[in-house]
Coordinates of C-alpha atoms in Angstrom, one line a residue:
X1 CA 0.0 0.0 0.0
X2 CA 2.3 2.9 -1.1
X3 CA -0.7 5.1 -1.1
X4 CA -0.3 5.7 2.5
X5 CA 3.3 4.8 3.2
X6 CA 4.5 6.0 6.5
X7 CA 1.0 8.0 7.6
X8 CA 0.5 7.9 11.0
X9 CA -3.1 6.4 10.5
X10 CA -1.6 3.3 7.9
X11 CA -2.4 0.4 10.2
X12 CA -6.4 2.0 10.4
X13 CA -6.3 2.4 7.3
X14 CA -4.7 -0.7 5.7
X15 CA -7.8 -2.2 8.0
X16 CA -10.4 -0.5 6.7
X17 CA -9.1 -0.9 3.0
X18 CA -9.1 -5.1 3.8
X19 CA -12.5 -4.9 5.0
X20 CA -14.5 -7.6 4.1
X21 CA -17.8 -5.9 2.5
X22 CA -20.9 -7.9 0.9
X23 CA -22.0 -6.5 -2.7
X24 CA -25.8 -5.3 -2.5
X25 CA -27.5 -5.2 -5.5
X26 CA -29.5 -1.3 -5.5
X27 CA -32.4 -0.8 -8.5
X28 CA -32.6 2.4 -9.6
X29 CA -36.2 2.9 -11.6
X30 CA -35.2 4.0 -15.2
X31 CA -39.1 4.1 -16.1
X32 CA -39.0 1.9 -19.3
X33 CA -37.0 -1.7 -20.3
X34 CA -35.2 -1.2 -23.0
X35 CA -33.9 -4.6 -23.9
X36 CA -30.5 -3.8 -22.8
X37 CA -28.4 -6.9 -21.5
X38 CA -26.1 -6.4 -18.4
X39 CA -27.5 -5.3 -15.1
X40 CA -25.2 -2.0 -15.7
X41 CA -27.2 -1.1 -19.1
X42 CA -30.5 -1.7 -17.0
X43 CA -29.5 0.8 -14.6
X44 CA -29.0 -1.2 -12.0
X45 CA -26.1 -0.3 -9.5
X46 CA -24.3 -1.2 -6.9
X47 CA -23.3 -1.0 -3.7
X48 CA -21.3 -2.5 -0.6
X49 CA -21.7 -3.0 2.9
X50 CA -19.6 -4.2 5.4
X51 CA -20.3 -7.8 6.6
X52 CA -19.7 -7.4 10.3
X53 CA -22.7 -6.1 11.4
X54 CA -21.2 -4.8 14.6
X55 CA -18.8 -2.5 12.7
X56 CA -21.4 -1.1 10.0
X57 CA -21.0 2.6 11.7
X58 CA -17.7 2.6 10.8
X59 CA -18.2 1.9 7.4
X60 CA -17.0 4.7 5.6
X61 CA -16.3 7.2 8.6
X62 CA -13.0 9.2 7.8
X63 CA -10.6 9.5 10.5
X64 CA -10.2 13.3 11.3
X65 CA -6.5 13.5 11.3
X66 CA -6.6 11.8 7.6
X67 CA -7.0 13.6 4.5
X68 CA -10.5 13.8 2.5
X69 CA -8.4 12.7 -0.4
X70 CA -6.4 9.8 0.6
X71 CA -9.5 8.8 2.2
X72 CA -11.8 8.8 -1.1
X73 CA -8.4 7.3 -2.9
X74 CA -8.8 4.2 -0.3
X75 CA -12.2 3.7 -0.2
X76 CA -12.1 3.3 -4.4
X77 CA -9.2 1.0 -4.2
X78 CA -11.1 -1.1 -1.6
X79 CA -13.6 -1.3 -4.0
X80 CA -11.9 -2.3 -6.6
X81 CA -10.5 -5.1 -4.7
X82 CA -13.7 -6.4 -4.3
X83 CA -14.4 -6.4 -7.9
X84 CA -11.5 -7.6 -8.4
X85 CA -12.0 -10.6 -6.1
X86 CA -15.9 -11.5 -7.4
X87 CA -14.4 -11.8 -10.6
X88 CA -11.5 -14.1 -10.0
X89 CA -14.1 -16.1 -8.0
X90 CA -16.2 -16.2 -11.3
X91 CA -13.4 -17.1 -13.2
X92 CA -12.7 -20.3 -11.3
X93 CA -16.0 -21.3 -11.2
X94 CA -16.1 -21.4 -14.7
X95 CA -12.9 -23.0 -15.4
X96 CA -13.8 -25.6 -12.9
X97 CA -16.8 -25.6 -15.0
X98 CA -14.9 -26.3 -18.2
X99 CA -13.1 -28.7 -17.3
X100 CA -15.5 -31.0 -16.2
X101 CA -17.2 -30.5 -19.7
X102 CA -13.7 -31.1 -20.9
X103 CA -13.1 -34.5 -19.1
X104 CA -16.9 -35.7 -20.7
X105 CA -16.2 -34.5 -24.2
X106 CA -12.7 -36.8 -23.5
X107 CA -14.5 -39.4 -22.4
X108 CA -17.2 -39.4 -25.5
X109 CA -14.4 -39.1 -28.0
X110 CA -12.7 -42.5 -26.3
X111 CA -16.4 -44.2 -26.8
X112 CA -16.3 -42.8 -30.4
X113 CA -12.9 -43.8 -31.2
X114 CA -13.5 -47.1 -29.5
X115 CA -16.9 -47.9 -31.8
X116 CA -15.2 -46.5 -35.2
X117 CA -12.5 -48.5 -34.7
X118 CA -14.8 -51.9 -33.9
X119 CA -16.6 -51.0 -37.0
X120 CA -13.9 -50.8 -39.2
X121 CA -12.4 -53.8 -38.1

């Protein structure tokens, strides 16, 4: 985390920058559906809250002594992170995914092989 390098506050905030947050799905009413695909070109957005339910005041609550700045910087990065994570979590599901449908297309090719070679013989 060079963003906050030697600042007083770094072990706060390298905390509240690992938080672990939940992604809450927020609709916003666009009036009409206009066919579009992905959740983002329906207008629906996004947002995150923290999983500890005991620490949910101090969600977003910037220290005093840190700046506004550094403070939005780390609550985007955190952010990203997440996104970050939920896709790499997706991306193993579907490679775990593929190569189970990998393993039966191998296995149907062997049966294939198998019966064109008893037929030609």
């Amino acid at each position: 985390m060079r963003l906050i390098g030697d600042h007083p506050l770094s072990d706060l905030l390298k905390t509240m920058f690992n938080k672990s947050v939940k992604k809450v799905v927020k609709e916003v009413q666009t009036g009409e559906d206009f066919g579009f695909g992905s959740d983002e070109e329906r207008g629906e957005g996004y947002d995150y809250e923290l999983e500890d339910e005991e620490n949910e005041a101090e969600e977003d609550v910037k220290p005093n002594e840190c700046d506004q700045e550094l403070f939005d910087q780390l609550i985007q990065l955190r952010e990203q992170r997440i996104l970050l994570e939920e896709n790499r979590s997706e991306l193993k599901k579907t490679m775990e995914v593929m190569k189970k449908e990998m393993a039966t297309l191998v296995k149907k090719e062997k049966v294939i092989s198998n019966a064109l070679a008893a037929t030609e013989n």
